[in-house]
Amino acid sequence: MSALELRVAAVEPLSPLVTRFRFEHPAGAALPLFSGGAHIVVEMPDAGVLRRNAYSLISDPMDGSGYEIAVRREDAGRGGSRFMHTQVKPGDTLRVTAPINLFSLDLRAKKHVLIGGGIGITPFLAQLRQLTRLQMPFELHYAARSRAEAAGLALLPDLPQIHVHISEEGNRMDLGAILSGQPLGTHVYTCGPEGLIAAVDDTAARLGWPKGALHSEAFLSPPPGTPFTVTLKSGRTIEVGPHQSLLEALEAAEVEVNWSCRGGACGRCETGVSACHGRIEHHDHWLSDEEKAAQTKIMPCVSRFTGEMLTLDL
Amino acid sequence: MPRTEFSPSIASRPTYAPLRPHGAAPALMLADAEGAEALLELAAADPAVMDRAHLIYIPAGAAHGPRLRDLGAKMYHEAPSFSAALERYRKALLDAKMGTQLYLAGTEGLIGQGLAEALAAGLPADAIQSEHRGSIARRMQCVHCKGITENVTTDPFTCSHCGLTLFVRDHFSRRLGAFQGVCVDAETPGIVPEMKEIKA
Amino acid sequence: MTIRFNDETFRDDYTFHNSPEAIRRFPFPFDQDSYMYSVNLEPHAGGRAGSPFQNRFDVDEHYVAEMKDREITLAEDPLRCQSLPHMELAGWDFLELVMVSKSEDYPELFTLNRDGDRWHWINRPLGIEQRFTFLDPTTLPCGPMEYITRQTQGDHALLDQRDGNLWMDAGMVTSQADWSLDFDIGMNFYEWHAPVPKAHEMGVFQRALKFLLNLQQGAPVRRLNWTMTVNPRLDTSPENYHKWGPEKRTITPENVGAKQHLRVELQTLWRLPRSNAIAFPIRCYLMSLEDIVTQPKWGRRLHRVLRDLPDELAEYKGFAVNRPVIVDYLARFDDGADTSPGIFPD
């Protein structure tokens, strides 16, 4: 995993819960450009624990002068976002990965429809700039509960193709209306809570949309759960805490595992299971249903285990 | 004529499945010759499939026209050939909205061309259903002169444009809607294997 | 470093030749005495000094002649270079990658000056000087991919990534091992590899695809592939098969050493920044059997590999008909001694 050491250039609250961070190269060098929808993984040295969280880039993909992310504070989470909000100050140095895109635009599309819910607006902020630069037809729908929580408002340009839906103001997003009558060759991108993605999928299916035109990215952070133990080939055992992912526990024990998105989407950390006496709680979007049922593979970035013994091919 | 079962082949060779109705969704249907029977069965499974359908049929000598017309598609058109129907088909694709179902039925030549046009219009491949019926003749691109020879039933065959003797590959381009034909006697000019009928 | 560019041809009178230095640096593709498909990808992060792995885009003594040969092929058949409309951004990404790499790795041959989007490119071996606006195709004589690949050895494909697959949606292909860009453009990874025997069943393509979908910017990878070609011909396209095919049947025990060439592809794969596409340069190196056997290790090993290769692969690679003559010739250079590990000559 190629990493960049970047300086925190700016920290700016956008709403009570969401803060924007800007990173720049300490010597002012240009950073690798990226495509809309890309993310970086930020390393957070938090009191002896190394946390790594993935965040969508929200800055202009064609601008290498800096990277910007927007972080929503999740107090019930594992502590990564809390660290960003409470510990990170301008001038600090953080390690981030090179940009990776698991949610790119289909550049063949005749039109792009972007649907963002809550903090799920973030990948679209970069995609908007890419679409504008490429002069491609698009419309964007941004749904939030209240104006105060809608951190994206400060970041969205004032364009007729951009529609804001604030449910508290009675202006709920009507997916049926959005997905009806779109020209052939339209692609839809959804980012936000699982419920929003499921609602778009259901509405699209009802309207006869093919799956190939639907793209989504769930903001999947490793879910907490009950502690469990895994066994390695050597017989060594590793304890996984309630707010720790299996991947994090393996890393803390200095067991080498490949990773990239840390959100169950890219497949990089796929690990073989040689014995499973119990049930793997698969939380990923990578393994097929058959693979999940077989219990012979696990994605340690998001998935957990309950039962007697889980032996990994590590 | 029943649905054709093709022998297993390489990954680029298209496969076909029976058409399945998607209710009364807007639909574009393109069929030739015996492909009519696939549409008749589709409508029998769910008559609503015709409610908002635009059906284009190329009889090519088959006598299914009147029965297809009677299915009550919203628009019904008979064309003497694919090229005669092409501009109408393109306009239908241009005007179509997402959610439109595309049903292709008949020969591989028709399915291939219908598919290529639909993909170019932006329809994702998973929105397109195709069922093979009738002749197993193939639409072949000559890799040398780029000319397309329609209705190829033998292997090898003579390119109708440049005259080279070509063997019939299973390698298929969805963009061109054609299989690939390659010179069979390139290394040994004049030594041509015995001509055989193409098999399914 | 100065390179003396050969005055040579890859057709008609075939004056192509390798200098002694070019022979020593030839990317011999076999690291052991047998061959089977594998996902033999490794990081493309430099390599032995002087080897074709050292720089990001290898420029060697054949550069100028290869670009002339490409020009001839394109004039006869412009469809050898095609880009589906959505691939233009990937074309710019690739142009940038090549111009930046070559100007840094070969400053005496190539210069790139950039002032924002105003770029100035100098290619001394080909006598080209071009001022243009980055991302504005009207300021170049042709599309960005065509422009830069007319100046870069090897075939090049640009792969779009979507739906968990890679799609060959653009390319410059004039020195291919018998596949047609015009036919294959628009195909996904499994489709364009469909004619390759055995490898599908072995799961090679599934594993390779899984790996490539995760390819990261700044971390290119490479692999070697190979086939056999009669005469040092770059354009072994299916388009012209009826023209070069008869040459394949001219091999005799007397001429096999000079006429039969091992054709090696140095394939590299690069994640591109703005388009998220993958650039796939396929660089072709040719060497006659008589030049190969000047390195005793290579002579021994090539004999064993070709002698023991499964018939299906010899057929697919198109040299089954000449295999007996080739193996007989190479047997003379195989004394049965052990060979050292790795691809480099002793």
PDB file of N, CA and C in Angstrom, chain A residues 111 113-115 139-141 163 165 171-183 186 188 199-200 202-204 206-207 209, chain B residues 97-98:
ATOM      1  N   LYS A 111     -26.287  10.057 -19.378  1.00  0.00           N
ATOM      2  CA  LYS A 111     -26.626  10.992 -18.305  1.00  0.00           C
ATOM      3  C   LYS A 111     -26.306  10.318 -16.985  1.00  0.00           C
ATOM      4  N   VAL A 113     -27.182  10.282 -12.851  1.00  0.00           N
ATOM      5  CA  VAL A 113     -28.064  10.727 -11.768  1.00  0.00           C
ATOM      6  C   VAL A 113     -27.408  10.331 -10.449  1.00  0.00           C
ATOM      7  N   LEU A 114     -27.066  11.328  -9.632  1.00  0.00           N
ATOM      8  CA  LEU A 114     -26.348  11.089  -8.385  1.00  0.00           C
ATOM      9  C   LEU A 114     -27.303  11.294  -7.215  1.00  0.00           C
ATOM     10  N   ILE A 115     -27.395  10.317  -6.330  1.00  0.00           N
ATOM     11  CA  ILE A 115     -28.313  10.401  -5.197  1.00  0.00           C
ATOM     12  C   ILE A 115     -27.519  10.202  -3.914  1.00  0.00           C
ATOM     13  N   GLU A 139     -27.732  15.044 -13.006  1.00  0.00           N
ATOM     14  CA  GLU A 139     -28.503  15.720 -11.969  1.00  0.00           C
ATOM     15  C   GLU A 139     -28.128  15.100 -10.637  1.00  0.00           C
ATOM     16  N   LEU A 140     -28.152  15.926  -9.595  1.00  0.00           N
ATOM     17  CA  LEU A 140     -27.762  15.444  -8.282  1.00  0.00           C
ATOM     18  C   LEU A 140     -28.894  15.695  -7.301  1.00  0.00           C
ATOM     19  N   HIS A 141     -29.172  14.679  -6.489  1.00  0.00           N
ATOM     20  CA  HIS A 141     -30.184  14.797  -5.444  1.00  0.00           C
ATOM     21  C   HIS A 141     -29.537  14.560  -4.096  1.00  0.00           C
ATOM     22  N   HIS A 163     -30.467  19.309  -6.709  1.00  0.00           N
ATOM     23  CA  HIS A 163     -31.741  19.366  -5.996  1.00  0.00           C
ATOM     24  C   HIS A 163     -31.517  18.937  -4.555  1.00  0.00           C
ATOM     25  N   HIS A 165     -33.146  17.982  -0.880  1.00  0.00           N
ATOM     26  CA  HIS A 165     -34.384  17.482  -0.273  1.00  0.00           C
ATOM     27  C   HIS A 165     -34.194  17.447   1.230  1.00  0.00           C
ATOM     28  N   ASN A 171     -39.924  18.216   2.312  1.00  0.00           N
ATOM     29  CA  ASN A 171     -39.476  18.119   0.933  1.00  0.00           C
ATOM     30  C   ASN A 171     -38.707  16.810   0.755  1.00  0.00           C
ATOM     31  N   ARG A 172     -39.418  15.699   0.972  1.00  0.00           N
ATOM     32  CA  ARG A 172     -38.755  14.390   0.900  1.00  0.00           C
ATOM     33  C   ARG A 172     -38.407  14.040  -0.536  1.00  0.00           C
ATOM     34  N   MET A 173     -37.384  13.243  -0.671  1.00  0.00           N
ATOM     35  CA  MET A 173     -36.951  12.831  -2.005  1.00  0.00           C
ATOM     36  C   MET A 173     -37.943  11.801  -2.553  1.00  0.00           C
ATOM     37  N   ASP A 174     -38.432  12.032  -3.779  1.00  0.00           N
ATOM     38  CA  ASP A 174     -39.375  11.114  -4.416  1.00  0.00           C
ATOM     39  C   ASP A 174     -38.603  10.300  -5.456  1.00  0.00           C
ATOM     40  N   LEU A 175     -38.165   9.106  -5.055  1.00  0.00           N
ATOM     41  CA  LEU A 175     -37.313   8.309  -5.939  1.00  0.00           C
ATOM     42  C   LEU A 175     -38.041   7.900  -7.213  1.00  0.00           C
ATOM     43  N   GLY A 176     -39.339   7.635  -7.086  1.00  0.00           N
ATOM     44  CA  GLY A 176     -40.120   7.243  -8.259  1.00  0.00           C
ATOM     45  C   GLY A 176     -40.079   8.335  -9.321  1.00  0.00           C
ATOM     46  N   ALA A 177     -40.222   9.581  -8.876  1.00  0.00           N
ATOM     47  CA  ALA A 177     -40.209  10.692  -9.836  1.00  0.00           C
ATOM     48  C   ALA A 177     -38.811  10.862 -10.432  1.00  0.00           C
ATOM     49  N   ILE A 178     -37.793  10.685  -9.597  1.00  0.00           N
ATOM     50  CA  ILE A 178     -36.421  10.868 -10.087  1.00  0.00           C
ATOM     51  C   ILE A 178     -36.077   9.822 -11.147  1.00  0.00           C
ATOM     52  N   LEU A 179     -36.501   8.585 -10.925  1.00  0.00           N
ATOM     53  CA  LEU A 179     -36.085   7.498 -11.812  1.00  0.00           C
ATOM     54  C   LEU A 179     -37.017   7.302 -13.002  1.00  0.00           C
ATOM     55  N   SER A 180     -38.126   8.039 -13.041  1.00  0.00           N
ATOM     56  CA  SER A 180     -39.049   7.886 -14.175  1.00  0.00           C
ATOM     57  C   SER A 180     -38.620   8.781 -15.322  1.00  0.00           C
ATOM     58  N   GLY A 181     -38.760   8.245 -16.524  1.00  0.00           N
ATOM     59  CA  GLY A 181     -38.573   9.082 -17.710  1.00  0.00           C
ATOM     60  C   GLY A 181     -37.143   9.478 -17.993  1.00  0.00           C
ATOM     61  N   GLN A 182     -36.174   8.813 -17.375  1.00  0.00           N
ATOM     62  CA  GLN A 182     -34.771   9.140 -17.692  1.00  0.00           C
ATOM     63  C   GLN A 182     -34.400   8.518 -19.044  1.00  0.00           C
ATOM     64  N   PRO A 183     -33.594   9.217 -19.814  1.00  0.00           N
ATOM     65  CA  PRO A 183     -33.277   8.703 -21.151  1.00  0.00           C
ATOM     66  C   PRO A 183     -32.468   7.410 -21.112  1.00  0.00           C
ATOM     67  N   THR A 186     -28.940   6.240 -19.110  1.00  0.00           N
ATOM     68  CA  THR A 186     -28.717   6.924 -17.836  1.00  0.00           C
ATOM     69  C   THR A 186     -28.151   5.941 -16.817  1.00  0.00           C
ATOM     70  N   VAL A 188     -27.296   5.527 -12.574  1.00  0.00           N
ATOM     71  CA  VAL A 188     -27.650   6.070 -11.270  1.00  0.00           C
ATOM     72  C   VAL A 188     -26.607   5.646 -10.241  1.00  0.00           C
ATOM     73  N   ALA A 199     -33.719   1.412  -1.120  1.00  0.00           N
ATOM     74  CA  ALA A 199     -34.901   2.084  -1.677  1.00  0.00           C
ATOM     75  C   ALA A 199     -34.690   2.409  -3.150  1.00  0.00           C
ATOM     76  N   VAL A 200     -33.494   2.850  -3.510  1.00  0.00           N
ATOM     77  CA  VAL A 200     -33.211   3.138  -4.923  1.00  0.00           C
ATOM     78  C   VAL A 200     -33.274   1.840  -5.729  1.00  0.00           C
ATOM     79  N   ASP A 202     -34.951  -0.876  -5.072  1.00  0.00           N
ATOM     80  CA  ASP A 202     -36.345  -1.337  -5.172  1.00  0.00           C
ATOM     81  C   ASP A 202     -37.121  -0.517  -6.192  1.00  0.00           C
ATOM     82  N   THR A 203     -36.977   0.802  -6.115  1.00  0.00           N
ATOM     83  CA  THR A 203     -37.711   1.661  -7.036  1.00  0.00           C
ATOM     84  C   THR A 203     -37.269   1.389  -8.474  1.00  0.00           C
ATOM     85  N   ALA A 204     -35.956   1.263  -8.654  1.00  0.00           N
ATOM     86  CA  ALA A 204     -35.433   1.021 -10.001  1.00  0.00           C
ATOM     87  C   ALA A 204     -35.947  -0.309 -10.533  1.00  0.00           C
ATOM     88  N   ARG A 206     -38.706  -1.823  -9.726  1.00  0.00           N
ATOM     89  CA  ARG A 206     -40.130  -1.664 -10.018  1.00  0.00           C
ATOM     90  C   ARG A 206     -40.326  -0.976 -11.370  1.00  0.00           C
ATOM     91  N   LEU A 207     -39.429  -0.044 -11.695  1.00  0.00           N
ATOM     92  CA  LEU A 207     -39.554   0.689 -12.959  1.00  0.00           C
ATOM     93  C   LEU A 207     -38.848  -0.017 -14.113  1.00  0.00           C
ATOM     94  N   TRP A 209     -35.634  -0.929 -14.402  1.00  0.00           N
ATOM     95  CA  TRP A 209     -34.233  -0.584 -14.689  1.00  0.00           C
ATOM     96  C   TRP A 209     -33.362  -1.835 -14.613  1.00  0.00           C
TER      97      TRP A 209
ATOM     98  N   LYS B  97     -36.996   5.353 -22.861  1.00  0.00           N
ATOM     99  CA  LYS B  97     -36.578   5.774 -21.523  1.00  0.00           C
ATOM    100  C   LYS B  97     -36.042   4.569 -20.767  1.00  0.00           C
ATOM    101  N   MET B  98     -35.290   4.843 -19.701  1.00  0.00           N
ATOM    102  CA  MET B  98     -34.820   3.750 -18.862  1.00  0.00           C
ATOM    103  C   MET B  98     -36.032   3.007 -18.319  1.00  0.00           C
TER     104      MET B  98
END
